Short mmCIF file of C-alpha atoms in Angstrom, two decimals:
data_model
loop_
_atom_site.label_atom_id
_atom_site.label_comp_id
_atom_site.label_asym_id
_atom_site.label_seq_id
_atom_site.Cartn_x
_atom_site.Cartn_y
_atom_site.Cartn_z
CA MET A 13 172.20 -1.10 47.27
CA VAL A 14 168.45 -1.32 48.26
CA LEU A 15 166.70 1.98 48.38
CA GLN A 16 164.13 2.75 51.08
CA GLY A 17 160.53 3.24 50.10
CA GLY A 18 158.87 6.74 49.90
CA PRO A 19 155.43 7.43 51.28
CA CYS A 20 154.16 3.92 51.02
CA GLY A 21 156.87 2.23 52.70
CA ARG A 22 160.17 0.26 51.83
CA VAL A 23 160.84 -0.53 48.08
CA GLY A 24 160.07 -4.27 47.44
CA HIS A 25 162.41 -6.56 45.60
CA ARG A 26 160.21 -8.61 43.52
CA ARG A 27 158.77 -7.86 40.23
CA THR A 28 154.88 -6.99 40.18
CA SER A 29 152.75 -7.93 37.03
CA PHE A 30 149.65 -6.07 36.40
CA ASN A 31 146.54 -7.22 34.79
CA ARG A 32 145.64 -4.92 31.88
CA LYS A 33 141.85 -5.58 31.94
CA ALA A 34 141.83 -5.24 35.83
CA THR A 35 143.66 -1.98 35.44
CA GLN A 36 141.00 -0.42 32.90
CA ARG A 37 138.21 -1.47 35.24
CA TRP A 38 140.03 0.29 38.19
CA VAL A 39 140.39 3.39 36.08
CA ALA A 40 136.68 3.27 34.91
CA PHE A 41 135.87 2.52 38.56
CA LEU A 42 137.47 5.95 39.75
CA HIS A 43 136.29 8.13 36.95
CA PHE A 44 132.54 6.73 36.84
CA PRO A 45 131.75 5.25 40.48
CA GLY A 46 128.18 5.66 39.97
CA ARG A 47 128.04 2.96 37.39
CA PHE A 48 129.11 0.49 39.90
CA PHE A 49 126.93 1.49 42.76
CA ALA A 50 123.72 2.79 41.06
CA PRO A 51 120.73 0.54 40.52
CA ARG A 52 120.44 -0.41 36.71
CA ASP A 53 116.79 1.08 36.77
CA LYS A 54 117.95 4.38 37.89
CA MET A 55 120.80 4.66 35.41
CA ALA A 56 118.74 6.77 33.00
CA ARG A 57 118.23 9.50 35.60
CA MET A 58 121.74 9.95 36.68
CA GLY A 59 121.85 13.09 34.49
CA THR A 60 119.62 15.15 32.28
CA PRO A 61 119.83 13.78 28.57
CA ILE A 62 122.06 15.81 26.53
CA GLU A 63 119.51 16.57 23.83
CA LEU A 64 117.49 18.35 26.49
CA LEU A 65 120.27 20.69 27.34
CA SER A 66 120.63 24.07 25.93
CA ALA A 67 123.42 24.65 23.27
CA ALA A 68 125.46 26.45 25.73
CA ASP A 69 124.96 23.84 28.36
CA GLN A 70 125.97 21.17 25.81
CA ASP A 71 129.25 22.94 25.02
CA ARG A 72 129.87 23.25 28.77
CA LEU A 73 129.32 19.41 29.14
CA ARG A 74 131.73 18.46 26.31
CA ALA A 75 134.41 21.01 27.80
CA LEU A 76 133.57 19.32 31.24
CA ARG A 77 134.15 15.83 29.75
CA ARG A 78 137.43 16.69 28.03
CA MET A 79 138.94 18.17 31.15
CA LYS A 80 137.70 15.15 33.04
CA ALA A 81 139.75 12.91 30.49
CA VAL A 82 142.73 15.03 30.86
CA ALA A 83 142.77 14.86 34.65
CA LEU A 84 142.09 11.16 34.39
CA GLY A 85 144.95 10.75 31.78
CA ALA A 86 147.33 12.33 34.15
CA LEU A 87 146.33 10.01 37.05
CA VAL A 88 146.81 7.09 34.56
CA PHE A 89 150.06 8.52 33.49
CA MET A 90 151.25 8.87 37.18
CA ALA A 91 150.19 5.21 37.59
CA VAL A 92 152.22 4.03 34.54
CA VAL A 93 155.17 6.17 35.84
CA PHE A 94 154.94 4.45 39.25
CA ALA A 95 154.57 0.87 37.65
CA VAL A 96 157.79 1.61 35.65
CA GLY A 97 159.98 3.06 38.60
CA PHE A 98 158.49 0.28 40.76
CA VAL A 99 159.76 -2.49 38.38
CA LEU A 100 162.83 -0.99 37.60
CA GLN A 101 164.10 0.39 40.79
CA ARG A 102 165.94 -2.80 41.78
CA ASP A 103 168.09 -2.72 38.65
CA ILE A 104 168.51 1.13 38.45
CA ASP A 105 168.61 3.06 41.62
CA ALA A 106 167.47 6.31 39.85
CA PHE A 107 164.08 4.79 39.10
CA ALA A 108 163.19 5.13 42.85
CA TYR A 109 162.94 8.65 42.44
CA VAL A 110 160.77 7.99 39.46
CA ARG A 111 158.55 5.72 41.55
CA ALA A 112 158.28 8.33 44.26
CA ALA A 113 157.12 10.84 41.92
CA GLY A 114 154.69 8.70 40.47
CA GLU A 115 153.44 7.47 43.90
CA GLY A 116 152.94 11.20 44.88
CA GLY A 117 151.29 12.14 41.88
CA MET A 118 148.70 9.33 42.05
CA VAL A 119 147.99 10.14 45.58
CA GLY A 120 147.51 13.92 44.67
CA ALA A 121 145.29 12.98 41.87
CA LEU A 122 143.27 10.63 44.12
CA ALA A 123 143.02 13.10 46.93
CA ASP A 124 141.83 15.81 44.69
CA TRP A 125 139.48 13.66 42.82
CA PHE A 126 137.97 12.79 46.16
CA ALA A 127 137.57 16.47 47.06
CA VAL A 128 136.02 17.56 43.78
CA THR A 129 133.86 14.61 43.55
CA ALA A 130 132.70 15.36 47.23
CA LEU A 131 131.23 18.57 46.27
CA PHE A 132 128.67 16.96 43.64
CA ARG A 133 128.27 13.51 44.92
CA ARG A 134 129.33 10.61 47.35
CA PRO A 135 132.73 9.23 46.13
CA LEU A 136 132.33 5.65 45.16
CA GLY A 137 128.64 5.89 46.39
CA LEU A 138 129.88 5.33 49.97
CA PRO A 139 128.25 7.50 52.82
CA ILE A 140 131.17 9.33 54.00
CA PRO A 141 130.25 12.25 56.06
CA HIS A 142 130.60 15.79 54.57
CA THR A 143 130.29 14.53 51.07
CA ALA A 144 127.62 15.44 48.21
CA ILE A 145 127.81 18.77 49.68
CA ILE A 146 125.95 20.83 47.17
CA PRO A 147 122.80 18.37 46.83
CA ASN A 148 122.57 17.96 50.70
CA ARG A 149 123.07 21.73 51.54
CA LYS A 150 121.36 23.21 48.34
CA ASP A 151 118.72 25.28 50.45
CA GLU A 152 121.75 26.64 52.87
CA ILE A 153 123.80 27.34 49.89
CA GLY A 154 120.99 29.35 48.27
CA GLN A 155 120.24 31.13 51.46
CA ASN A 156 124.00 32.17 51.96
CA LEU A 157 124.25 32.99 48.26
CA GLY A 158 121.08 35.37 48.71
CA GLU A 159 122.53 36.91 52.00
CA PHE A 160 125.79 37.55 49.98
CA VAL A 161 124.24 39.46 47.09
CA GLU A 162 121.85 41.37 49.36
CA THR A 163 124.75 42.28 51.84
CA ASN A 164 127.54 43.03 48.84
CA PHE A 165 125.50 44.22 45.85
CA LEU A 166 122.01 45.22 47.01
CA GLU A 167 123.38 47.88 48.95
CA GLY A 168 122.45 51.70 48.70
CA GLY A 169 126.17 52.99 49.04
CA VAL A 170 127.22 50.50 46.27
CA VAL A 171 124.18 51.39 43.83
CA ARG A 172 124.76 54.96 44.23
CA ALA A 173 128.40 54.86 43.62
CA LYS A 174 128.04 52.78 40.39
CA LEU A 175 125.13 54.83 39.07
CA ALA A 176 127.00 58.01 40.05
CA SER A 177 129.85 56.86 37.62
CA THR A 178 127.72 56.35 34.80
CA PRO A 179 126.30 58.90 32.62
CA ILE A 180 122.75 57.54 32.29
CA ALA A 181 121.08 60.61 31.06
CA SER A 182 123.76 61.34 28.46
CA ARG A 183 123.68 58.05 27.00
CA LEU A 184 120.09 57.98 26.90
CA GLY A 185 119.97 61.52 25.34
CA SER A 186 122.42 60.46 22.48
CA TRP A 187 120.49 57.20 21.91
CA LEU A 188 117.19 58.95 21.73
CA ARG A 189 118.36 61.64 19.60
CA GLN A 190 118.85 59.21 16.54
CA PRO A 191 115.39 59.17 14.88
CA GLU A 192 115.64 55.49 14.23
CA HIS A 193 115.92 54.78 17.95
CA ALA A 194 113.08 57.09 18.69
CA GLU A 195 110.96 55.27 16.03
CA ARG A 196 111.71 51.98 17.72
CA VAL A 197 110.63 53.42 21.19
CA ALA A 198 107.57 54.73 19.75
CA SER A 199 106.80 51.48 17.77
CA GLU A 200 107.10 49.30 20.91
CA GLY A 201 105.24 51.90 23.17
CA ALA A 202 102.47 51.65 20.52
CA ALA A 203 102.66 47.84 20.69
CA ILE A 204 102.29 47.87 24.32
CA ALA A 205 99.55 50.45 24.62
CA GLN A 206 97.60 48.75 21.82
CA GLY A 207 97.99 45.36 23.97
CA VAL A 208 96.82 47.21 27.04
CA LEU A 209 93.85 48.95 25.43
CA ASN A 210 92.74 45.46 23.87
CA ALA A 211 92.93 43.66 27.03
CA LEU A 212 90.76 46.12 28.82
CA SER A 213 87.26 45.33 29.07
CA ASP A 214 84.69 48.33 28.22
CA ASP A 215 82.47 47.24 30.97
CA ASP A 216 85.23 47.21 33.66
CA VAL A 217 86.68 50.74 32.32
CA GLN A 218 83.14 52.13 32.61
CA GLU A 219 82.67 50.71 36.07
CA VAL A 220 85.95 52.14 37.09
CA ILE A 221 85.13 55.53 35.74
CA GLU A 222 81.78 55.52 37.29
CA SER A 223 83.31 54.55 40.61
CA LEU A 224 86.07 57.23 40.64
CA ALA A 225 83.39 59.74 39.22
CA ARG A 226 81.09 58.87 42.13
CA GLN A 227 83.78 59.00 44.87
CA HIS A 228 85.50 62.35 43.63
CA LEU A 229 82.62 64.29 41.89
CA ILE A 230 79.27 62.91 43.21
CA GLU A 231 79.72 61.93 46.55
CA PRO A 232 81.47 65.21 47.71
CA GLY A 233 79.21 68.13 48.21
CA TRP A 234 79.54 70.97 45.68
CA GLY A 235 78.06 74.03 47.64
CA ASP A 236 80.95 74.90 49.41
CA PRO A 237 83.85 74.84 46.73
CA LEU A 238 81.39 76.11 43.91
CA GLY A 239 80.25 79.02 46.22
CA GLY A 240 83.81 79.78 47.35
CA TRP A 241 85.11 79.80 43.63
CA LEU A 242 82.23 81.81 42.40
CA GLU A 243 82.99 84.50 45.27
CA ARG A 244 86.67 84.62 44.27
CA VAL A 245 85.52 85.05 40.72
CA ILE A 246 83.21 87.94 41.77
CA ASP A 247 85.97 89.52 43.85
CA THR A 248 88.61 89.50 41.16
CA GLY A 249 86.03 90.74 38.33
CA ALA A 250 86.80 87.65 36.19
CA HIS A 251 83.28 87.27 35.16
CA HIS A 252 83.31 90.94 33.37
CA GLY A 253 84.54 89.20 30.34
CA ALA A 254 81.87 86.62 30.32
CA VAL A 255 79.22 89.37 30.54
CA ASP A 256 80.83 91.35 27.87
CA LEU A 257 80.66 88.11 25.79
CA ALA A 258 77.06 87.51 26.52
CA ALA A 259 76.06 90.97 25.71
CA GLU A 260 78.18 91.00 22.46
CA THR A 261 76.34 87.56 21.45
CA VAL A 262 72.95 88.96 22.16
CA GLU A 263 73.56 92.20 20.34
CA THR A 264 74.72 90.46 17.27
CA TRP A 265 71.90 87.91 17.38
CA LEU A 266 69.31 91.03 17.74
CA VAL A 267 71.05 92.91 14.87
CA SER A 268 70.86 89.87 12.63
CA ASN A 269 67.20 88.67 13.77
CA PRO A 270 65.03 91.81 13.79
CA GLU A 271 61.76 89.83 12.39
CA SER A 272 62.04 87.51 15.38
CA PHE A 273 60.43 90.76 17.23
CA THR A 274 57.40 90.95 14.97
CA GLY A 275 54.32 90.12 16.84
CA LEU A 276 56.23 89.44 19.84
CA VAL A 277 54.33 92.04 21.72
CA SER A 278 51.56 93.10 19.18
CA ARG A 279 49.68 89.83 19.23
CA ARG A 280 48.96 90.26 22.84
CA LEU A 281 47.29 93.62 22.31
CA PRO A 282 43.29 93.82 22.06
CA SER A 283 42.19 93.27 18.31
CA TRP A 284 40.70 96.79 18.40
CA VAL A 285 44.17 98.25 18.35
CA PRO A 286 45.05 99.41 14.68
CA SER A 287 47.85 97.23 12.94
CA LEU A 288 50.00 100.50 12.52
CA ALA A 289 50.25 100.73 16.10
CA HIS A 290 51.14 96.82 16.37
CA LYS A 291 54.14 97.51 14.03
CA LEU A 292 55.08 100.73 15.91
CA ILE A 293 54.95 98.93 19.24
CA ASP A 294 57.08 95.90 17.89
CA HIS A 295 59.65 98.34 16.30
CA THR A 296 60.03 100.42 19.49
CA VAL A 297 60.47 97.12 21.70
CA TYR A 298 63.18 95.79 19.27
CA ASN A 299 64.93 99.23 19.30
CA GLU A 300 64.78 99.40 23.02
CA ALA A 301 66.33 95.99 23.38
CA VAL A 302 69.22 96.73 21.06
CA ALA A 303 69.90 99.99 22.82
CA LEU A 304 69.83 98.14 26.11
CA VAL A 305 72.18 95.62 25.08
CA GLY A 306 74.43 98.24 23.56
CA ALA A 307 74.10 100.24 26.71
CA VAL A 308 75.23 97.19 28.81
CA ARG A 309 78.24 96.61 26.62
CA ALA A 310 79.44 100.24 26.50
CA ASP A 311 78.88 101.24 30.26
CA PRO A 312 81.00 99.17 32.73
CA GLY A 313 78.95 100.59 35.73
CA HIS A 314 75.26 99.88 33.93
CA PRO A 315 72.58 98.83 36.35
CA ALA A 316 72.24 95.48 34.59
CA ARG A 317 75.80 94.66 35.10
CA GLN A 318 75.38 95.52 38.87
CA ALA A 319 72.24 93.53 39.02
CA ILE A 320 74.14 90.53 37.62
CA ASP A 321 76.96 91.19 40.24
CA ASP A 322 74.35 91.24 42.99
CA TYR A 323 72.81 88.06 41.90
CA LEU A 324 76.19 86.26 41.62
CA GLY A 325 77.08 87.26 44.90
CA ARG A 326 73.92 86.11 46.38
CA LEU A 327 74.22 82.82 44.60
CA ALA A 328 77.81 82.56 45.92
CA GLN A 329 76.80 83.10 49.60
CA ASN A 330 73.67 80.70 49.47
CA LEU A 331 75.83 77.95 47.92
CA GLN A 332 77.95 78.11 51.17
CA HIS A 333 75.59 78.80 53.75
CA ASP A 334 71.81 78.17 52.55
CA GLU A 335 70.67 74.76 52.84
CA ALA A 336 67.73 75.03 50.64
CA THR A 337 70.39 76.11 47.80
CA ARG A 338 72.68 73.62 48.51
CA GLU A 339 70.06 70.76 48.41
CA ARG A 340 68.88 71.80 45.24
CA LEU A 341 71.93 71.70 43.72
CA GLU A 342 72.92 68.33 44.89
CA GLN A 343 69.52 67.22 43.74
CA ALA A 344 70.35 68.60 40.39
CA LYS A 345 73.89 67.05 40.14
CA SER A 346 72.51 63.37 41.26
CA THR A 347 69.91 63.71 38.50
CA LEU A 348 72.26 64.75 36.05
CA PHE A 349 74.92 62.01 36.69
CA ASP A 350 72.45 59.29 37.31
CA SER A 351 70.62 59.79 34.19
CA PRO A 352 70.83 56.78 31.69
CA GLY A 353 71.66 59.42 29.06
CA ILE A 354 74.76 60.69 30.79
CA ARG A 355 75.85 57.02 31.44
CA ARG A 356 75.27 56.12 27.61
CA LEU A 357 77.20 59.39 26.66
CA ALA A 358 80.15 58.17 28.81
CA ALA A 359 80.05 54.78 27.44
CA GLU A 360 79.96 55.93 23.71
CA ALA A 361 82.82 58.53 24.60
CA TRP A 362 85.04 55.57 25.99
CA GLY A 363 84.27 53.49 23.02
CA ALA A 364 85.06 56.21 20.58
CA ALA A 365 88.18 57.30 22.33
CA LYS A 366 89.43 53.85 22.34
CA GLN A 367 89.03 53.05 18.85
CA GLY A 368 90.55 56.31 17.88
CA LEU A 369 93.65 55.49 20.09
CA LEU A 370 93.77 51.96 18.57
CA ARG A 371 93.67 53.43 14.98
CA GLU A 372 96.19 56.07 15.78
CA LEU A 373 98.70 53.68 17.34
CA GLU A 374 98.38 50.86 14.99
CA LYS A 375 99.38 53.18 11.95
CA PRO A 376 103.07 53.76 11.80
CA ASP A 377 102.55 57.02 9.78
CA SER A 378 99.87 58.32 11.97
CA ALA A 379 99.87 61.77 13.59
CA LEU A 380 100.19 60.55 17.19
CA ARG A 381 102.78 58.14 16.34
CA GLY A 382 104.79 61.04 14.65
CA ARG A 383 104.29 63.32 17.70
CA ILE A 384 105.30 60.64 20.01
CA ARG A 385 108.55 60.07 17.81
CA ASP A 386 109.35 63.73 17.59
CA ALA A 387 109.00 64.15 21.25
CA LEU A 388 111.15 61.35 21.99
CA VAL A 389 113.81 62.97 19.77
CA GLU A 390 113.41 66.41 21.22
CA ILE A 391 113.84 64.89 24.84
CA GLY A 392 116.93 63.11 23.59
CA ALA A 393 118.30 66.25 22.16
CA ARG A 394 117.66 68.12 25.37
CA LEU A 395 119.25 65.47 27.58
CA GLU A 396 122.34 65.55 25.46
CA ASP A 397 122.62 69.34 25.21
CA GLU A 398 121.45 70.43 28.59
CA GLU A 399 123.79 69.76 31.32
CA SER A 400 121.31 70.85 34.25
CA LEU A 401 118.52 68.54 32.82
CA ARG A 402 121.04 65.74 32.57
CA THR A 403 122.04 66.35 36.20
CA ARG A 404 118.34 66.39 37.48
CA VAL A 405 117.47 63.10 35.51
CA ASP A 406 120.63 61.35 36.80
CA THR A 407 119.92 62.37 40.33
CA TRP A 408 116.30 61.24 39.96
CA VAL A 409 117.49 57.85 38.53
CA THR A 410 119.89 57.23 41.17
CA ASP A 411 117.70 58.26 44.07
CA ALA A 412 114.90 56.04 42.79
CA ALA A 413 117.26 53.16 42.43
CA VAL A 414 118.80 53.48 45.73
CA PHE A 415 115.37 53.84 47.37
CA LEU A 416 114.01 50.76 45.43
CA VAL A 417 117.16 48.85 46.50
CA ASP A 418 116.96 49.99 50.14
CA ARG A 419 113.29 49.12 50.47
CA TYR A 420 113.00 45.81 48.37
CA ARG A 421 116.61 44.35 48.66
CA HIS A 422 115.60 41.44 50.82
CA ASP A 423 112.68 40.62 48.43
CA ILE A 424 115.15 40.75 45.62
CA ALA A 425 117.60 38.68 47.20
CA SER A 426 114.95 36.26 48.36
CA LEU A 427 114.38 35.45 44.64
CA ILE A 428 117.86 33.70 44.74
CA THR A 429 116.86 31.80 47.82
CA ASP A 430 113.29 30.88 46.60
CA THR A 431 114.52 29.74 43.08
CA VAL A 432 117.42 27.65 44.58
CA GLU A 433 115.05 26.22 47.06
CA ARG A 434 112.61 24.96 44.31
CA TRP A 435 115.28 23.46 42.26
CA ASP A 436 115.76 19.64 42.36
CA PRO A 437 118.98 18.75 44.26
CA GLN A 438 120.06 16.69 41.25
CA GLU A 439 119.31 19.39 38.96
CA THR A 440 121.05 21.89 41.18
CA THR A 441 124.31 19.68 41.11
CA GLU A 442 123.90 19.36 37.46
CA LYS A 443 123.75 23.15 36.77
CA ILE A 444 126.66 23.96 39.23
CA GLU A 445 129.00 21.24 37.95
CA LEU A 446 128.33 22.38 34.33
CA MET A 447 129.29 25.76 35.15
CA VAL A 448 132.25 25.35 37.61
CA GLY A 449 133.12 21.62 37.07
CA ARG A 450 135.62 22.29 34.11
CA ASP A 451 137.78 24.68 36.16
CA LEU A 452 137.39 22.26 39.04
CA GLN A 453 139.27 19.44 36.91
CA TYR A 454 142.25 21.80 36.88
CA ILE A 455 142.37 21.20 40.67
CA ARG A 456 142.86 17.45 39.98
CA LEU A 457 145.41 18.15 37.15
CA ASN A 458 147.43 20.73 39.55
CA GLY A 459 147.12 18.19 42.41
CA THR A 460 148.57 15.44 40.37
CA VAL A 461 151.68 17.72 39.42
CA VAL A 462 152.03 18.94 43.23
CA GLY A 463 151.70 15.56 44.38
CA ALA A 464 154.21 14.17 42.06
CA LEU A 465 156.68 17.06 42.93
CA ALA A 466 155.77 16.55 46.73
CA GLY A 467 156.52 12.83 46.69
CA LEU A 468 159.80 13.44 44.80
CA ALA A 469 161.04 16.02 47.33
CA ILE A 470 159.95 13.97 50.43
CA PHE A 471 161.76 10.89 48.95
CA THR A 472 164.82 12.75 48.11
CA ILE A 473 164.92 14.50 51.52
CA ALA A 474 164.31 11.18 53.38
CA HIS A 475 167.03 9.38 51.23
CA ALA A 476 169.53 12.08 51.80
CA LEU A 477 169.06 12.31 55.59
CA LEU A 478 168.31 8.84 56.42
CA GLY A 479 170.11 7.04 53.82
#
């Protein structure tokens, strides 16, 4: 009995011999087609040398090669099954089913090899349309990937839902509450601050300070704000405490320094006035001065206090409405800030502050580092213990993240697109193949199995129906 052929036609009656070396070259051709079509001088550039790959990529490459060998082994096995079935089907009818299974397995293996290979390169090096998809459409793939991330991940609702389900403040608080964690944050912050301070140029900082001072202090007029402030101080009586302090200070000084009045008036008297009169006059003037200051301190309605109030009131009005007073104030301000002494003082103050900060930040046991560490621990404790504070922090973080995502989602997604565009097509192909190539080899393996089962099923049905 002669059995009809499967997908490839009628079963032949003559035996076929296979050349082992030819078969090996054919298998190598299917697995490494680039070796047969690539110029010899370009062979070294077919892939990145393994020593230049990272350890993770080297592991992926080894796994990829193992799976390629398994898939190729399945193809070779199906070829052997086909050969055995083809040779023995004339003598044993059942081997026609074996041949059909082997034939279908080879077809499935070759078809899926072509499909997988077409993603990364041209199968057999032939310019077949819609092959080498990744290197030829690299930029479009990167753009689509960026749009996918932007649409499905960088979306305000997605970010808000994720952050709302994450207890950010609580986790941060429990982490910061540990002294070793607070010390780590303080240490890292101190290192960053030192780097910033050392990177700052003293001349540049002085220029910035001078520019800001000129813009916000010197150029704006002082008359109106200073006069208005002084007027409010007088209306509320807030200056009375300063007058009391001044009177007390003067009285204390007078009581402690009575000799300062010796000769203050008497030296201006004629020489014919007796010396006893000199002492009497100086003593009288001193006592009157002490009595006057004491009276000013004791009497809130003293005429001297009223005179001070009147003077301050006139000054407040003049600062706001008298051009001559305002001009004198502006001239005094400009003279003060433009003086070399003030500039030198500002430079020395910045230098001293900078060096002091650097010293404090450098020492792990400094008071500044200790206060920073204690403050971080306290913040962590409050975040962990106070629900209202946790709610505010979580809300603030969520709102800030959503705002940033909504505002800069396109810029963030363009990072993917721009990065892929800068990649070399061959490099892109290698990267993607290393990441997913091992899993794609299962497609080849599954295609071999499914093809064998399909070939067997087709042949069985055809034989049962057509004889």
